[in-house]
CSV table of C-alpha atoms in Angstrom, one decimal:
chain,number,residue,atom,x,y,z
L,4,MET,CA,28.4,117.1,13.8
L,5,PRO,CA,28.8,114.6,11.0
L,6,LYS,CA,32.0,112.5,11.1
L,7,VAL,CA,34.8,114.1,9.1
L,8,TYR,CA,36.9,111.7,6.9
L,9,ALA,CA,40.5,112.7,6.4
L,10,ARG,CA,41.2,110.1,3.7
L,11,ARG,CA,39.4,107.6,1.5
L,12,ARG,CA,38.4,104.3,3.0
L,13,LEU,CA,36.5,102.7,0.1
L,14,SER,CA,36.0,99.3,1.8
L,15,ILE,CA,34.3,100.9,4.8
L,16,LEU,CA,32.3,103.2,2.6
L,17,ALA,CA,31.1,100.3,0.5
L,18,ALA,CA,30.0,98.4,3.6
L,19,ALA,CA,28.4,101.3,5.4
L,20,GLY,CA,27.2,103.5,2.6
L,21,GLY,CA,23.6,103.3,3.8
L,22,LEU,CA,24.6,104.1,7.3
L,23,ILE,CA,26.5,107.1,6.3
L,24,ALA,CA,23.5,108.4,4.4
L,25,LEU,CA,21.3,107.8,7.4
L,26,VAL,CA,23.8,109.6,9.7
L,27,GLY,CA,23.8,112.5,7.2
L,28,LEU,CA,20.1,112.8,7.3
L,29,PHE,CA,19.9,113.2,11.1
L,30,ASN,CA,23.2,114.8,12.0
L,31,GLY,CA,24.3,116.6,8.8
L,32,PRO,CA,23.8,120.3,8.1
L,33,THR,CA,20.1,121.2,7.6
L,34,ALA,CA,20.9,123.5,4.7
L,35,SER,CA,22.0,122.3,1.3
L,36,ALA,CA,25.3,123.3,-0.3
L,37,ALA,CA,25.3,126.9,-1.4
L,38,LEU,CA,24.4,126.4,-5.0
L,39,PRO,CA,21.9,128.8,-6.6
L,40,THR,CA,18.4,128.0,-5.2
L,41,PRO,CA,16.4,125.9,-7.8
L,42,VAL,CA,13.0,127.0,-8.9
L,43,SER,CA,10.0,125.9,-6.9
L,44,ALA,CA,8.3,122.5,-7.4
L,45,ALA,CA,5.3,124.2,-9.0
L,46,THR,CA,7.6,126.1,-11.5
L,47,ALA,CA,9.6,122.9,-12.1
L,48,ARG,CA,6.3,121.0,-12.9
L,49,SER,CA,5.4,123.8,-15.4
L,50,TYR,CA,8.9,123.7,-17.0
L,51,LEU,CA,8.8,119.9,-17.2
L,52,SER,CA,5.4,120.0,-19.1
L,53,GLN,CA,7.1,122.2,-21.7
L,54,LEU,CA,10.2,120.0,-22.3
L,55,THR,CA,10.3,118.0,-25.6
L,56,VAL,CA,10.2,114.2,-25.0
L,57,ALA,CA,12.6,112.5,-27.3
L,58,ASN,CA,14.8,109.4,-27.5
L,59,GLU,CA,18.5,109.9,-26.6
L,60,ASP,CA,21.3,109.7,-29.1
L,61,ARG,CA,25.0,109.7,-27.9
L,62,THR,CA,26.5,109.4,-31.3
L,63,GLY,CA,29.7,111.4,-31.5
L,64,TYR,CA,29.9,112.3,-27.8
L,65,ASP,CA,33.3,113.3,-26.4
L,66,ARG,CA,33.8,115.0,-23.0
L,67,ASP,CA,36.4,117.3,-24.5
L,68,LEU,CA,33.7,118.9,-26.6
L,69,PHE,CA,32.6,120.5,-23.3
L,70,PRO,CA,35.5,122.7,-22.2
L,71,HIS,CA,35.2,122.7,-18.4
L,72,TRP,CA,37.0,124.1,-15.4
L,73,ILE,CA,37.8,127.2,-17.2
L,74,THR,CA,39.4,130.2,-15.4
L,75,GLN,CA,36.8,132.3,-13.6
L,76,SER,CA,38.9,135.0,-12.0
L,77,GLY,CA,42.6,135.4,-11.2
L,78,ALA,CA,44.1,131.9,-10.7
L,79,CYS,CA,40.7,130.3,-9.8
L,80,ASN,CA,39.0,127.9,-12.2
L,81,THR,CA,35.4,126.7,-12.0
L,82,ARG,CA,36.2,123.7,-9.8
L,83,GLU,CA,38.0,125.9,-7.3
L,84,VAL,CA,35.2,128.4,-7.2
L,85,VAL,CA,32.6,125.7,-6.4
L,86,LEU,CA,34.9,124.2,-3.7
L,87,LYS,CA,35.1,127.5,-2.0
L,88,ARG,CA,31.4,128.2,-2.4
L,89,ASP,CA,30.2,124.8,-1.1
L,90,GLY,CA,32.7,124.3,1.6
L,91,THR,CA,33.1,125.5,5.2
L,92,ASN,CA,36.2,127.4,6.4
L,93,VAL,CA,37.9,126.8,3.0
L,94,VAL,CA,41.5,128.1,2.8
L,95,GLN,CA,43.1,128.5,-0.6
L,96,ASN,CA,46.7,129.0,-1.6
L,97,SER,CA,48.1,131.6,-4.0
L,98,SER,CA,47.2,129.2,-6.9
L,99,CYS,CA,43.6,129.0,-5.6
L,100,ALA,CA,43.9,125.4,-4.6
L,101,ALA,CA,42.0,124.5,-1.5
L,102,THR,CA,44.5,123.5,1.2
L,103,SER,CA,42.0,123.0,4.1
L,104,GLY,CA,38.3,123.1,4.9
L,105,SER,CA,35.4,120.7,5.0
L,106,TRP,CA,32.7,119.7,2.5
L,107,TYR,CA,29.3,118.2,3.3
L,108,SER,CA,28.0,116.1,0.4
L,109,VAL,CA,24.2,116.4,0.2
L,110,TYR,CA,24.0,113.3,-2.0
L,111,ASP,CA,25.1,110.9,0.6
L,112,GLY,CA,25.4,112.8,3.9
L,113,ALA,CA,29.2,112.4,4.2
L,114,THR,CA,31.6,115.2,5.2
L,115,TRP,CA,35.2,115.4,3.9
L,116,SER,CA,38.2,117.4,5.1
L,117,ALA,CA,40.3,116.9,1.9
L,118,ALA,CA,39.4,118.6,-1.4
L,119,SER,CA,40.7,115.5,-3.2
L,120,ASP,CA,37.8,113.5,-1.8
L,121,VAL,CA,35.3,115.8,-3.5
L,122,ASP,CA,34.2,116.0,-7.1
L,123,ILE,CA,32.2,118.8,-8.7
L,124,ASP,CA,29.1,117.2,-10.1
L,125,HIS,CA,27.1,118.5,-13.1
L,126,PHE,CA,23.5,118.0,-12.1
L,127,VAL,CA,22.7,117.4,-15.7
L,128,PRO,CA,25.8,115.4,-16.9
L,129,LEU,CA,27.7,116.4,-20.0
L,130,ALA,CA,26.9,113.2,-21.8
L,131,GLU,CA,23.2,113.5,-20.9
L,132,ALA,CA,23.2,117.0,-22.3
L,133,TRP,CA,24.7,115.8,-25.5
L,134,ASP,CA,22.0,113.1,-25.7
L,135,SER,CA,19.4,115.7,-25.2
L,136,GLY,CA,20.3,118.3,-27.7
L,137,ALA,CA,23.8,119.7,-26.9
L,138,ASP,CA,25.2,117.8,-29.9
L,139,SER,CA,23.9,120.7,-32.0
L,140,TRP,CA,25.4,123.5,-29.9
L,141,THR,CA,28.5,125.6,-30.5
L,142,THR,CA,31.6,124.9,-28.5
L,143,ALA,CA,31.0,128.2,-26.7
L,144,ARG,CA,27.5,127.1,-25.7
L,145,ARG,CA,28.8,123.8,-24.4
L,146,GLN,CA,31.5,125.6,-22.4
L,147,SER,CA,29.0,127.9,-20.8
L,148,PHE,CA,26.9,124.8,-19.8
L,149,ALA,CA,29.9,122.9,-18.4
L,150,ASN,CA,30.9,125.9,-16.2
L,151,ASP,CA,27.5,127.4,-15.3
L,152,LEU,CA,27.7,129.0,-11.9
L,153,THR,CA,24.4,131.0,-12.3
L,154,ARG,CA,22.0,128.1,-12.5
L,155,PRO,CA,21.9,125.1,-10.0
L,156,GLN,CA,24.1,123.0,-12.3
L,157,LEU,CA,27.4,122.5,-10.3
L,158,ILE,CA,27.8,121.1,-6.7
L,159,ALA,CA,30.6,119.6,-4.6
L,160,VAL,CA,29.9,116.0,-3.6
L,161,THR,CA,31.7,112.8,-2.5
L,162,ASP,CA,33.9,111.8,-5.4
L,163,ASN,CA,33.0,108.1,-5.6
L,164,VAL,CA,29.3,109.0,-5.4
L,165,ASN,CA,29.7,111.3,-8.3
L,166,GLN,CA,31.5,108.6,-10.2
L,167,ALA,CA,28.7,106.1,-9.4
L,168,LYS,CA,26.1,108.6,-10.8
L,169,GLY,CA,28.2,109.0,-14.0
L,170,ASP,CA,26.0,110.1,-16.9
L,171,LYS,CA,22.7,108.7,-15.5
L,172,ASP,CA,19.5,110.6,-15.5
L,173,PRO,CA,17.0,110.6,-12.5
L,174,ALA,CA,15.2,107.5,-13.9
L,175,GLU,CA,18.6,105.6,-13.4
L,176,TRP,CA,20.1,107.4,-10.4
L,177,MET,CA,19.0,109.5,-7.5
L,178,PRO,CA,20.9,110.7,-4.4
L,179,SER,CA,20.8,108.2,-1.5
L,180,VAL,CA,19.7,111.0,0.9
L,181,SER,CA,16.0,110.9,0.0
L,182,SER,CA,15.4,114.3,1.6
L,183,TYR,CA,17.4,115.9,-1.2
L,184,ALA,CA,15.3,114.3,-4.0
L,185,CYS,CA,13.0,117.4,-4.4
L,186,THR,CA,15.9,119.8,-4.7
L,187,TYR,CA,17.7,117.5,-7.1
L,188,VAL,CA,14.9,117.2,-9.6
L,189,ARG,CA,14.0,120.8,-9.3
L,190,ALA,CA,17.5,121.7,-10.3
L,191,TRP,CA,17.6,119.1,-13.0
L,192,VAL,CA,14.4,120.4,-14.6
L,193,GLN,CA,15.5,124.0,-14.3
L,194,VAL,CA,18.8,123.4,-16.1
L,195,LYS,CA,17.1,121.3,-18.9
L,196,TYR,CA,14.5,124.0,-19.4
L,197,TYR,CA,17.0,126.9,-19.5
L,198,TYR,CA,19.2,125.1,-22.1
L,199,ASP,CA,16.2,123.8,-24.0
L,200,LEU,CA,17.2,120.1,-23.6
L,201,SER,CA,14.8,117.2,-24.1
L,202,VAL,CA,13.9,114.4,-21.8
L,203,ASP,CA,13.2,110.8,-22.6
L,204,SER,CA,10.0,109.1,-21.5
L,205,ALA,CA,11.4,107.2,-18.5
L,206,GLU,CA,13.2,110.4,-17.3
L,207,LYS,CA,10.0,112.5,-17.5
L,208,SER,CA,8.1,109.8,-15.6
L,209,LYS,CA,10.6,109.8,-12.8
L,210,LEU,CA,10.8,113.6,-12.6
L,211,THR,CA,7.0,113.8,-12.6
L,212,SER,CA,6.7,111.3,-9.8
L,213,VAL,CA,9.2,113.0,-7.6
L,214,LEU,CA,7.9,116.5,-8.2
L,215,ASN,CA,4.4,115.4,-7.4
L,216,GLY,CA,5.6,114.5,-4.0
L,217,CYS,CA,7.4,117.8,-3.3
């Protein structure tokens, strides 16, 4: 079983990030978090060949233009739904907040026992989407993108790992657990294809390289 961390120890994580990832590779769960299964590598390669290649433009971006963590049902918002979906033995209170459970982060191989140590990552970040065509969308379309539970767009991962990823595309950032690379890029391409978002040349080159090895 992977070690369960009850609280943040940033200095230890910083010193042992590589070791944690390695432990996750060999001792972590063999299955990924329960996000919708991405398309196959062959389908992702086909989708990628159809994406427009264009330079990115972040002019006018504001995170608030993508309403996120909207109510999904009852008292549960999108974040809480994903925490429940991706966790193990998750208990929620009457407000739908997770009060206990554990979360295995496929990006770095760490397992957490506090929901506060977990972020919900957008595989394709909101700013990246804006750069790639979402600047022309309606607010309703951006809201759907930011809360998409149908496609492999949202996943619970270690919070500081998500923060390190930020708005980077795969040419700039990939999960440290290399065994997750194929799943990651398959999901990335599927989301970009569904939402008709473009890719820049470096991004396409990296996606092509990883997919060719899947």
